[in-house]
Amino acid sequence: MTENAQQQPASNPELPTQYAPAEVEGKLYERWVERGYFAADPKSEKPPYTIVIPPPNVTGSLHLGHAFEHTLIDALTRRKRMQGYETLWQPGMDHAGIATQNVVERELAKEGKSRHDLGREAFVERVWQWKAESGGQISGQMRRLGDGVDWSRERFTMDEGLSQAVQTIFKKLYDDELIYRAERIINWCPRCLTAISDIEVEYQDDEGELVSIRYGEGDASIVVATTRAETMLGDTAVAVHPEDERYAHLVGTEIELPLTGRRIPVVADTHVDPAFGTGAVKVTPAHDPNDFEIGQRHSLPNLAIMDEHAVITVHGPFQGLDRLEARSAIVGALRAEGRIVAEKRPYTHSVGHCSRCKTTIEPRLSMQWWVKVGPLAGAAGDAVRDGRVTIHPKEMESRYFGWVDNLHDWCISRQLWWGHRIPVWYGPNGEVVCVGPDEEPPTGEGWTQDTDVLDTWFSSGLWPFSTLGWPEQTESLEKFYPNSVMVTGYDILFFWVARMMMFGLYAMDGTPPFHTIALHGMVRDQFGKKMSKSFGNAVNPLDWMDTYGSDAVRFTLARGANPGVDVPIGEDWVQASRNFANKIWNATRFALMNGATVEGELPPTEQLSAADRWILSRLNATVAEVDAYYEDYQFSKLSDALYHFAWDEVFDWYVELSKTTYFAGGEQARVSGRVLGEVLDVTLRLLHPIVPFVTETLWTTLTGKESVVIADWPGDSGFRDEAAEREIELVQRVVTEVRRFRSDQGLQPGQKVPARLTLEGTVLAPHEAAIRQLLRLQPEGDGFSATATLPVAGATVALDLSGTIDVGAERKRLAKDLAAAEKEKAQAQAKLGNEAFLAKAPDNVVDKIRTRLAKADEDIARITAQLNSLPQA
């Protein structure tokens, strides 16, 4: 083939000249689903590999966090499927109690109605209607991303089977006295009118006020400070530390509570920090979790002063005021009585807000249902300690133990209408009956069901086994439980993972729900800042998919994924990944037009060129490297390894080194074409789990086979050729050094320069044609004058630069660079020769200086060689 033919290749009808993701991705995905590639068969004799999707809210849409997590899971499952496992990626959605109820209530508000206008039954029917019409848009977006889930198994936490699982485990826990009803302090949202979990509370710094109030008179007075002055109406004590001598004479006495006329005791409690503030704290057991505990220890009464809307219900002057209105009024009244000792305004402090509606949370004493977590959490901790479950990365174990070893009882009831209703009935004479899924609820006059529903985390905690048919002993449960790995963010390690561990071990006779917990970080913007609409840096991944393709988004996310570490991402990085996809496309298209093939066996080693043996050796090393990174969940490292192997070694080096062979034709061209076909085949299969769409198109074109989705995962043949690797490394050194020299001289990359190559007696001799082509070096010709001579890798490259550079100016520039390098060397040597410095400096600092010295030596040698290669001015 001539060089002209290479520059103007014949058209390839099977592969367009440019890759257009939008024209490819949707069609490919539907083909995969239609052919059942993602379906998991419980009757299969293949070993199982199971991952459940962390169920997104039915109200949600795909955000970058979803796209990140789904990319990692999809990569794992696609690889395992290719490795011959019966692979199940279980999809589904969470009913998202509060979020969904809020959505439908807002829709009703547009009609001028509330849920109370409809009544409970009609409202719940309206929510189901909303789900059928508008819920679950995220499913379509998951298809855009390429999620290889088994759609035939899609579940919903409120569907019939999962509802049966919820009722079954509630009944079992109740009968085992691990569920009980009690009055405790909970997080209360006055807007959503329900208790909410800790994970649904968002803390932020708010500006408020800190007021110091004097209780009592004279020597029998104590000053307390608070940011919630309104709660003083519910104070039932003042607490001090038992060893605080300042207040020893008051412990056991009573002082008057301002504005109320009530007298309250002074109690001694070790919870109080005598060094903080005045060393005295007001105790409001019905409106603060710590105060509630103090109240329990000292048998204090619980005086509730607000209703469910956070409106004051006691003490005439303030009754009927909203809590914030009451705060201002009470401070004013205290000031008028001379009770305000100090005021700090503004006072910035951390305040909890409802994650759904952003209302300030009110700690509230309330009758709720609780799970006694002690035995369950103990089992969850033991499963990690004894090695049945591995947490990755290992350093996250301490956070896990810190949570499960100190877990408080879990409030599982919510004052909502949408959700799994608590299966407890109350009788006319105080009877309490918990009803299982196969039992009939009691009937007759006076029997009513508990009005509360269960926390969403209760049903999602059953997800790894309820989705497989539990409590029925199904084929799927037997085949696919326990899950192989749980991939999720470290932010819900405590709230979801710990609950799955507790429920899985409890319900499945001590078998944990998964073998491995692989934790990833959060996606952040390119500056490391949390993504948020309020910050103006939130990104819709669908926009990036529209612009750059799903593969580009996936590769960017995977390349940033280090275990347990947050992931910064910017649009520039997605553009770079798009360029990588285009590089794969263009290079494969070029290879196909120049004889790359997978037909027939690989030629025997003796027929292979050094470049052929080098790339096959590097290919097998890359397979082994990628496998090791997958097993360690090192997505960033495996993505980088694939990127540099594909772009640098295959496309930039091997293809370029082989061009002269292709152009020459003959038997060696056929051999290299088969080698290149083999390398592309394996490389595309290695890349497929991360970038499935472009690799599917290219691989099926290259091989003529059905789909890379069901192709075999590449194995390491064990072939290594260290001699060939050393030989090609020398070629790369020559090319790299001369390219650097050309650049230093200001020569354009495509500018041709006459050159004489002295390669005889070195392993470089067979590569002269390739070296000349890579470096744009012309034959020396008549009148050749070696104005620059570069000794490199045992060879000599002499260049005729006459007429291309200003030698005098170049000598001055290089002399300046040489002086700077020699100064750097002298400074490094001085520090390393200073015994006092070496004795005090940390090892990493000393290592950095040694590295600087080595770099300075390299620079001096390089610059000196360049100066010596220049003709005398």
PDB file of C-alpha atoms in Angstrom, residues 149-405:
ATOM      1  CA  VAL A 149     -29.895  -4.940  34.816  1.00  0.00           C
ATOM      2  CA  ASP A 150     -32.384  -7.800  34.550  1.00  0.00           C
ATOM      3  CA  TRP A 151     -35.505  -5.741  33.845  1.00  0.00           C
ATOM      4  CA  SER A 152     -37.719  -8.821  34.080  1.00  0.00           C
ATOM      5  CA  ARG A 153     -36.998  -8.833  37.826  1.00  0.00           C
ATOM      6  CA  GLU A 154     -37.660  -5.167  38.517  1.00  0.00           C
ATOM      7  CA  ARG A 155     -39.104  -4.691  42.003  1.00  0.00           C
ATOM      8  CA  PHE A 156     -40.746  -1.904  43.973  1.00  0.00           C
ATOM      9  CA  THR A 157     -40.630  -1.702  47.763  1.00  0.00           C
ATOM     10  CA  MET A 158     -44.432  -1.418  47.896  1.00  0.00           C
ATOM     11  CA  ASP A 159     -45.220  -4.273  45.498  1.00  0.00           C
ATOM     12  CA  GLU A 160     -47.117  -7.302  46.822  1.00  0.00           C
ATOM     13  CA  GLY A 161     -44.119  -9.576  47.345  1.00  0.00           C
ATOM     14  CA  LEU A 162     -41.977  -7.027  49.153  1.00  0.00           C
ATOM     15  CA  SER A 163     -44.952  -5.927  51.263  1.00  0.00           C
ATOM     16  CA  GLN A 164     -45.330  -9.537  52.392  1.00  0.00           C
ATOM     17  CA  ALA A 165     -41.646  -9.619  53.300  1.00  0.00           C
ATOM     18  CA  VAL A 166     -42.031  -6.420  55.352  1.00  0.00           C
ATOM     19  CA  GLN A 167     -45.009  -7.761  57.271  1.00  0.00           C
ATOM     20  CA  THR A 168     -43.255 -11.095  57.840  1.00  0.00           C
ATOM     21  CA  ILE A 169     -40.127  -9.637  59.386  1.00  0.00           C
ATOM     22  CA  PHE A 170     -42.106  -7.106  61.444  1.00  0.00           C
ATOM     23  CA  LYS A 171     -44.120  -9.948  62.940  1.00  0.00           C
ATOM     24  CA  LYS A 172     -40.995 -12.025  63.582  1.00  0.00           C
ATOM     25  CA  LEU A 173     -39.186  -9.122  65.268  1.00  0.00           C
ATOM     26  CA  TYR A 174     -42.299  -8.299  67.308  1.00  0.00           C
ATOM     27  CA  ASP A 175     -42.716 -11.883  68.494  1.00  0.00           C
ATOM     28  CA  ASP A 176     -39.011 -11.980  69.420  1.00  0.00           C
ATOM     29  CA  GLU A 177     -39.528  -8.783  71.465  1.00  0.00           C
ATOM     30  CA  LEU A 178     -37.167  -6.846  69.205  1.00  0.00           C
ATOM     31  CA  ILE A 179     -39.901  -4.353  68.229  1.00  0.00           C
ATOM     32  CA  TYR A 180     -41.655  -2.270  70.878  1.00  0.00           C
ATOM     33  CA  ARG A 181     -43.652   0.945  71.278  1.00  0.00           C
ATOM     34  CA  ALA A 182     -42.425   3.724  73.536  1.00  0.00           C
ATOM     35  CA  GLU A 183     -42.366   7.475  74.072  1.00  0.00           C
ATOM     36  CA  ARG A 184     -38.980   8.908  73.123  1.00  0.00           C
ATOM     37  CA  ILE A 185     -37.392  12.020  71.596  1.00  0.00           C
ATOM     38  CA  ILE A 186     -37.389  11.928  67.785  1.00  0.00           C
ATOM     39  CA  ASN A 187     -36.600  14.268  64.863  1.00  0.00           C
ATOM     40  CA  TRP A 188     -39.914  15.921  64.027  1.00  0.00           C
ATOM     41  CA  CYS A 189     -40.675  17.918  60.878  1.00  0.00           C
ATOM     42  CA  PRO A 190     -43.454  20.461  61.581  1.00  0.00           C
ATOM     43  CA  ARG A 191     -44.074  20.773  57.835  1.00  0.00           C
ATOM     44  CA  CYS A 192     -44.167  17.083  56.849  1.00  0.00           C
ATOM     45  CA  LEU A 193     -45.818  16.278  60.214  1.00  0.00           C
ATOM     46  CA  THR A 194     -43.823  13.120  60.778  1.00  0.00           C
ATOM     47  CA  ALA A 195     -40.829  11.697  62.534  1.00  0.00           C
ATOM     48  CA  ILE A 196     -37.833  11.438  60.217  1.00  0.00           C
ATOM     49  CA  SER A 197     -34.630   9.437  60.342  1.00  0.00           C
ATOM     50  CA  ASP A 198     -31.207  10.869  61.105  1.00  0.00           C
ATOM     51  CA  ILE A 199     -30.197  10.557  57.430  1.00  0.00           C
ATOM     52  CA  GLU A 200     -33.148  12.755  56.462  1.00  0.00           C
ATOM     53  CA  VAL A 201     -31.808  15.583  58.631  1.00  0.00           C
ATOM     54  CA  GLU A 202     -29.439  18.021  56.931  1.00  0.00           C
ATOM     55  CA  TYR A 203     -27.293  20.186  59.175  1.00  0.00           C
ATOM     56  CA  GLN A 204     -26.262  23.676  58.180  1.00  0.00           C
ATOM     57  CA  ASP A 205     -24.899  26.740  59.923  1.00  0.00           C
ATOM     58  CA  ASP A 206     -27.744  29.137  60.689  1.00  0.00           C
ATOM     59  CA  GLU A 207     -27.604  32.584  62.239  1.00  0.00           C
ATOM     60  CA  GLY A 208     -29.556  32.761  65.489  1.00  0.00           C
ATOM     61  CA  GLU A 209     -29.069  34.172  68.948  1.00  0.00           C
ATOM     62  CA  LEU A 210     -27.500  32.916  72.164  1.00  0.00           C
ATOM     63  CA  VAL A 211     -29.145  34.342  75.266  1.00  0.00           C
ATOM     64  CA  SER A 212     -28.010  33.866  78.873  1.00  0.00           C
ATOM     65  CA  ILE A 213     -30.902  33.775  81.340  1.00  0.00           C
ATOM     66  CA  ARG A 214     -30.797  34.077  85.115  1.00  0.00           C
ATOM     67  CA  TYR A 215     -33.013  31.564  86.946  1.00  0.00           C
ATOM     68  CA  GLY A 216     -33.725  32.222  90.651  1.00  0.00           C
ATOM     69  CA  GLU A 217     -32.650  35.078  92.910  1.00  0.00           C
ATOM     70  CA  GLY A 218     -29.468  36.127  94.689  1.00  0.00           C
ATOM     71  CA  ASP A 219     -27.213  33.330  95.911  1.00  0.00           C
ATOM     72  CA  ALA A 220     -29.872  30.866  94.811  1.00  0.00           C
ATOM     73  CA  SER A 221     -29.633  31.898  91.147  1.00  0.00           C
ATOM     74  CA  ILE A 222     -28.089  30.140  88.177  1.00  0.00           C
ATOM     75  CA  VAL A 223     -27.368  31.486  84.680  1.00  0.00           C
ATOM     76  CA  VAL A 224     -28.073  29.207  81.711  1.00  0.00           C
ATOM     77  CA  ALA A 225     -27.503  29.891  77.999  1.00  0.00           C
ATOM     78  CA  THR A 226     -29.716  28.734  75.127  1.00  0.00           C
ATOM     79  CA  THR A 227     -30.339  29.261  71.415  1.00  0.00           C
ATOM     80  CA  ARG A 228     -33.964  28.090  71.851  1.00  0.00           C
ATOM     81  CA  ALA A 229     -35.377  30.386  74.505  1.00  0.00           C
ATOM     82  CA  GLU A 230     -38.948  29.235  73.803  1.00  0.00           C
ATOM     83  CA  THR A 231     -38.193  25.781  75.205  1.00  0.00           C
ATOM     84  CA  MET A 232     -37.668  27.215  78.711  1.00  0.00           C
ATOM     85  CA  LEU A 233     -41.429  26.959  79.131  1.00  0.00           C
ATOM     86  CA  GLY A 234     -40.893  23.194  79.237  1.00  0.00           C
ATOM     87  CA  ASP A 235     -37.904  23.178  81.612  1.00  0.00           C
ATOM     88  CA  THR A 236     -38.284  20.764  84.512  1.00  0.00           C
ATOM     89  CA  ALA A 237     -34.796  21.129  86.038  1.00  0.00           C
ATOM     90  CA  VAL A 238     -31.405  22.812  85.882  1.00  0.00           C
ATOM     91  CA  ALA A 239     -28.422  20.446  85.789  1.00  0.00           C
ATOM     92  CA  VAL A 240     -24.846  20.972  86.991  1.00  0.00           C
ATOM     93  CA  HIS A 241     -21.858  18.640  87.276  1.00  0.00           C
ATOM     94  CA  PRO A 242     -21.667  16.724  90.606  1.00  0.00           C
ATOM     95  CA  GLU A 243     -18.094  17.960  91.244  1.00  0.00           C
ATOM     96  CA  ASP A 244     -18.724  21.609  90.394  1.00  0.00           C
ATOM     97  CA  GLU A 245     -18.190  23.364  93.731  1.00  0.00           C
ATOM     98  CA  ARG A 246     -19.800  26.575  92.464  1.00  0.00           C
ATOM     99  CA  TYR A 247     -23.235  24.994  92.589  1.00  0.00           C
ATOM    100  CA  ALA A 248     -22.793  22.341  95.297  1.00  0.00           C
ATOM    101  CA  HIS A 249     -24.971  24.340  97.735  1.00  0.00           C
ATOM    102  CA  LEU A 250     -27.849  24.395  95.207  1.00  0.00           C
ATOM    103  CA  VAL A 251     -27.985  20.697  94.277  1.00  0.00           C
ATOM    104  CA  GLY A 252     -31.182  19.245  95.733  1.00  0.00           C
ATOM    105  CA  THR A 253     -32.878  22.641  96.107  1.00  0.00           C
ATOM    106  CA  GLU A 254     -35.473  24.283  93.880  1.00  0.00           C
ATOM    107  CA  ILE A 255     -35.327  27.574  92.026  1.00  0.00           C
ATOM    108  CA  GLU A 256     -38.043  29.548  90.306  1.00  0.00           C
ATOM    109  CA  LEU A 257     -38.415  29.211  86.543  1.00  0.00           C
ATOM    110  CA  PRO A 258     -38.974  32.731  85.132  1.00  0.00           C
ATOM    111  CA  LEU A 259     -42.285  33.694  83.513  1.00  0.00           C
ATOM    112  CA  THR A 260     -44.036  30.496  84.655  1.00  0.00           C
ATOM    113  CA  GLY A 261     -44.297  30.654  88.434  1.00  0.00           C
ATOM    114  CA  ARG A 262     -43.120  27.042  88.615  1.00  0.00           C
ATOM    115  CA  ARG A 263     -40.270  25.881  90.813  1.00  0.00           C
ATOM    116  CA  ILE A 264     -37.826  23.342  89.379  1.00  0.00           C
ATOM    117  CA  PRO A 265     -35.048  21.291  91.009  1.00  0.00           C
ATOM    118  CA  VAL A 266     -31.294  21.640  90.573  1.00  0.00           C
ATOM    119  CA  VAL A 267     -29.865  18.205  89.817  1.00  0.00           C
ATOM    120  CA  ALA A 268     -26.292  16.886  89.535  1.00  0.00           C
ATOM    121  CA  ASP A 269     -25.486  14.963  86.356  1.00  0.00           C
ATOM    122  CA  THR A 270     -22.163  13.919  84.810  1.00  0.00           C
ATOM    123  CA  HIS A 271     -23.456  14.784  81.314  1.00  0.00           C
ATOM    124  CA  VAL A 272     -22.867  18.477  82.095  1.00  0.00           C
ATOM    125  CA  ASP A 273     -19.490  19.926  81.108  1.00  0.00           C
ATOM    126  CA  PRO A 274     -18.474  22.309  83.942  1.00  0.00           C
ATOM    127  CA  ALA A 275     -15.962  24.048  81.652  1.00  0.00           C
ATOM    128  CA  PHE A 276     -18.554  24.954  79.017  1.00  0.00           C
ATOM    129  CA  GLY A 277     -20.374  28.244  79.442  1.00  0.00           C
ATOM    130  CA  THR A 278     -21.570  28.768  82.983  1.00  0.00           C
ATOM    131  CA  GLY A 279     -21.368  25.053  83.765  1.00  0.00           C
ATOM    132  CA  ALA A 280     -25.157  24.890  84.152  1.00  0.00           C
ATOM    133  CA  VAL A 281     -27.739  23.741  81.613  1.00  0.00           C
ATOM    134  CA  LYS A 282     -31.506  23.992  81.433  1.00  0.00           C
ATOM    135  CA  VAL A 283     -33.237  20.618  81.161  1.00  0.00           C
ATOM    136  CA  THR A 284     -36.230  20.292  78.790  1.00  0.00           C
ATOM    137  CA  PRO A 285     -36.856  16.514  78.600  1.00  0.00           C
ATOM    138  CA  ALA A 286     -39.725  16.720  76.094  1.00  0.00           C
ATOM    139  CA  HIS A 287     -37.763  18.785  73.530  1.00  0.00           C
ATOM    140  CA  ASP A 288     -34.113  17.693  73.586  1.00  0.00           C
ATOM    141  CA  PRO A 289     -32.600  14.177  73.312  1.00  0.00           C
ATOM    142  CA  ASN A 290     -29.830  14.801  75.854  1.00  0.00           C
ATOM    143  CA  ASP A 291     -32.256  16.452  78.260  1.00  0.00           C
ATOM    144  CA  PHE A 292     -34.582  13.472  77.871  1.00  0.00           C
ATOM    145  CA  GLU A 293     -31.786  11.149  79.037  1.00  0.00           C
ATOM    146  CA  ILE A 294     -31.073  13.424  82.024  1.00  0.00           C
ATOM    147  CA  GLY A 295     -34.779  13.446  82.792  1.00  0.00           C
ATOM    148  CA  GLN A 296     -34.915   9.643  82.726  1.00  0.00           C
ATOM    149  CA  ARG A 297     -31.997   9.399  85.152  1.00  0.00           C
ATOM    150  CA  HIS A 298     -33.581  11.873  87.606  1.00  0.00           C
ATOM    151  CA  SER A 299     -37.278  10.937  87.140  1.00  0.00           C
ATOM    152  CA  LEU A 300     -38.140  14.389  85.840  1.00  0.00           C
ATOM    153  CA  PRO A 301     -41.539  15.073  84.301  1.00  0.00           C
ATOM    154  CA  ASN A 302     -41.778  15.478  80.504  1.00  0.00           C
ATOM    155  CA  LEU A 303     -43.601  18.712  79.761  1.00  0.00           C
ATOM    156  CA  ALA A 304     -44.502  19.112  76.076  1.00  0.00           C
ATOM    157  CA  ILE A 305     -45.023  22.771  75.142  1.00  0.00           C
ATOM    158  CA  MET A 306     -45.599  22.546  71.353  1.00  0.00           C
ATOM    159  CA  ASP A 307     -48.038  20.755  69.099  1.00  0.00           C
ATOM    160  CA  GLU A 308     -47.168  18.916  65.883  1.00  0.00           C
ATOM    161  CA  HIS A 309     -47.026  22.213  63.964  1.00  0.00           C
ATOM    162  CA  ALA A 310     -44.432  23.626  66.443  1.00  0.00           C
ATOM    163  CA  VAL A 311     -47.002  26.019  67.895  1.00  0.00           C
ATOM    164  CA  ILE A 312     -46.822  26.816  71.637  1.00  0.00           C
ATOM    165  CA  THR A 313     -49.615  25.118  73.614  1.00  0.00           C
ATOM    166  CA  VAL A 314     -48.882  26.292  77.180  1.00  0.00           C
ATOM    167  CA  HIS A 315     -48.695  29.483  79.281  1.00  0.00           C
ATOM    168  CA  GLY A 316     -51.289  32.011  78.236  1.00  0.00           C
ATOM    169  CA  PRO A 317     -49.244  34.972  76.926  1.00  0.00           C
ATOM    170  CA  PHE A 318     -47.389  32.791  74.455  1.00  0.00           C
ATOM    171  CA  GLN A 319     -50.006  30.184  73.667  1.00  0.00           C
ATOM    172  CA  GLY A 320     -50.804  29.962  69.946  1.00  0.00           C
ATOM    173  CA  LEU A 321     -47.516  31.488  68.813  1.00  0.00           C
ATOM    174  CA  ASP A 322     -45.250  29.742  66.322  1.00  0.00           C
ATOM    175  CA  ARG A 323     -41.981  28.638  67.955  1.00  0.00           C
ATOM    176  CA  LEU A 324     -39.969  31.414  66.258  1.00  0.00           C
ATOM    177  CA  GLU A 325     -42.545  34.060  67.185  1.00  0.00           C
ATOM    178  CA  ALA A 326     -42.557  32.734  70.751  1.00  0.00           C
ATOM    179  CA  ARG A 327     -38.760  32.873  70.913  1.00  0.00           C
ATOM    180  CA  SER A 328     -38.741  36.600  70.248  1.00  0.00           C
ATOM    181  CA  ALA A 329     -41.662  37.252  72.602  1.00  0.00           C
ATOM    182  CA  ILE A 330     -40.146  35.250  75.463  1.00  0.00           C
ATOM    183  CA  VAL A 331     -36.750  36.963  75.149  1.00  0.00           C
ATOM    184  CA  GLY A 332     -38.577  40.304  75.244  1.00  0.00           C
ATOM    185  CA  ALA A 333     -40.510  39.316  78.367  1.00  0.00           C
ATOM    186  CA  LEU A 334     -37.341  38.066  80.088  1.00  0.00           C
ATOM    187  CA  ARG A 335     -35.540  41.278  79.200  1.00  0.00           C
ATOM    188  CA  ALA A 336     -38.358  43.289  80.710  1.00  0.00           C
ATOM    189  CA  GLU A 337     -37.944  41.365  83.982  1.00  0.00           C
ATOM    190  CA  GLY A 338     -34.163  41.872  83.954  1.00  0.00           C
ATOM    191  CA  ARG A 339     -33.522  38.168  83.457  1.00  0.00           C
ATOM    192  CA  ILE A 340     -31.310  38.490  80.339  1.00  0.00           C
ATOM    193  CA  VAL A 341     -27.702  38.508  81.483  1.00  0.00           C
ATOM    194  CA  ALA A 342     -26.093  38.461  78.014  1.00  0.00           C
ATOM    195  CA  GLU A 343     -27.114  38.296  74.374  1.00  0.00           C
ATOM    196  CA  LYS A 344     -25.019  37.272  71.408  1.00  0.00           C
ATOM    197  CA  ARG A 345     -26.539  38.113  68.061  1.00  0.00           C
ATOM    198  CA  PRO A 346     -25.940  36.918  65.394  1.00  0.00           C
ATOM    199  CA  TYR A 347     -24.825  33.565  66.763  1.00  0.00           C
ATOM    200  CA  THR A 348     -23.920  30.984  64.101  1.00  0.00           C
ATOM    201  CA  HIS A 349     -24.576  27.382  65.044  1.00  0.00           C
ATOM    202  CA  SER A 350     -25.406  24.056  63.382  1.00  0.00           C
ATOM    203  CA  VAL A 351     -29.127  23.474  62.955  1.00  0.00           C
ATOM    204  CA  GLY A 352     -30.920  20.402  61.600  1.00  0.00           C
ATOM    205  CA  HIS A 353     -33.322  20.787  58.671  1.00  0.00           C
ATOM    206  CA  CYS A 354     -35.696  18.385  56.952  1.00  0.00           C
ATOM    207  CA  SER A 355     -33.946  17.204  53.795  1.00  0.00           C
ATOM    208  CA  ARG A 356     -37.271  17.224  51.938  1.00  0.00           C
ATOM    209  CA  CYS A 357     -38.808  20.591  52.754  1.00  0.00           C
ATOM    210  CA  LYS A 358     -35.874  22.390  54.498  1.00  0.00           C
ATOM    211  CA  THR A 359     -37.971  23.153  57.600  1.00  0.00           C
ATOM    212  CA  THR A 360     -36.017  23.385  60.862  1.00  0.00           C
ATOM    213  CA  ILE A 361     -36.299  20.105  62.737  1.00  0.00           C
ATOM    214  CA  GLU A 362     -37.884  20.098  66.184  1.00  0.00           C
ATOM    215  CA  PRO A 363     -36.782  17.454  68.711  1.00  0.00           C
ATOM    216  CA  ARG A 364     -40.090  16.163  70.077  1.00  0.00           C
ATOM    217  CA  LEU A 365     -41.231  13.622  72.619  1.00  0.00           C
ATOM    218  CA  SER A 366     -43.498  11.235  70.788  1.00  0.00           C
ATOM    219  CA  MET A 367     -44.989   7.748  71.036  1.00  0.00           C
ATOM    220  CA  GLN A 368     -43.292   5.728  68.305  1.00  0.00           C
ATOM    221  CA  TRP A 369     -42.376   2.191  67.264  1.00  0.00           C
ATOM    222  CA  TRP A 370     -38.757   1.132  67.805  1.00  0.00           C
ATOM    223  CA  VAL A 371     -36.414  -1.713  66.886  1.00  0.00           C
ATOM    224  CA  LYS A 372     -34.240  -2.972  69.739  1.00  0.00           C
ATOM    225  CA  VAL A 373     -31.010  -3.013  67.766  1.00  0.00           C
ATOM    226  CA  GLY A 374     -28.552  -4.306  70.364  1.00  0.00           C
ATOM    227  CA  PRO A 375     -28.600  -8.018  69.380  1.00  0.00           C
ATOM    228  CA  LEU A 376     -28.971  -7.212  65.669  1.00  0.00           C
ATOM    229  CA  ALA A 377     -26.138  -4.671  65.634  1.00  0.00           C
ATOM    230  CA  GLY A 378     -23.909  -7.040  67.591  1.00  0.00           C
ATOM    231  CA  ALA A 379     -24.368  -9.699  64.925  1.00  0.00           C
ATOM    232  CA  ALA A 380     -23.659  -7.118  62.187  1.00  0.00           C
ATOM    233  CA  GLY A 381     -20.384  -6.214  63.863  1.00  0.00           C
ATOM    234  CA  ASP A 382     -19.382  -9.844  64.382  1.00  0.00           C
ATOM    235  CA  ALA A 383     -19.905 -10.676  60.688  1.00  0.00           C
ATOM    236  CA  VAL A 384     -17.196  -8.190  59.735  1.00  0.00           C
ATOM    237  CA  ARG A 385     -14.894  -9.034  62.619  1.00  0.00           C
ATOM    238  CA  ASP A 386     -14.894 -12.763  61.860  1.00  0.00           C
ATOM    239  CA  GLY A 387     -14.306 -12.223  58.129  1.00  0.00           C
ATOM    240  CA  ARG A 388     -17.660 -13.354  56.750  1.00  0.00           C
ATOM    241  CA  VAL A 389     -18.031  -9.862  55.310  1.00  0.00           C
ATOM    242  CA  THR A 390     -15.166  -7.722  53.996  1.00  0.00           C
ATOM    243  CA  ILE A 391     -15.323  -3.924  53.947  1.00  0.00           C
ATOM    244  CA  HIS A 392     -13.388  -2.282  51.145  1.00  0.00           C
ATOM    245  CA  PRO A 393     -11.382  -0.152  51.600  1.00  0.00           C
ATOM    246  CA  LYS A 394     -10.351  -1.651  54.922  1.00  0.00           C
ATOM    247  CA  GLU A 395      -9.832   1.715  56.581  1.00  0.00           C
ATOM    248  CA  MET A 396     -13.618   2.178  56.483  1.00  0.00           C
ATOM    249  CA  GLU A 397     -14.016  -0.683  59.002  1.00  0.00           C
ATOM    250  CA  SER A 398     -13.436   1.620  61.958  1.00  0.00           C
ATOM    251  CA  ARG A 399     -16.306   3.852  60.859  1.00  0.00           C
ATOM    252  CA  TYR A 400     -18.543   0.825  60.510  1.00  0.00           C
ATOM    253  CA  PHE A 401     -17.673  -0.495  63.967  1.00  0.00           C
ATOM    254  CA  GLY A 402     -18.019   2.982  65.436  1.00  0.00           C
ATOM    255  CA  TRP A 403     -21.604   2.942  64.222  1.00  0.00           C
ATOM    256  CA  VAL A 404     -22.852  -0.602  64.890  1.00  0.00           C
ATOM    257  CA  ASP A 405     -21.107  -0.840  68.260  1.00  0.00           C
TER     258      ASP A 405
END
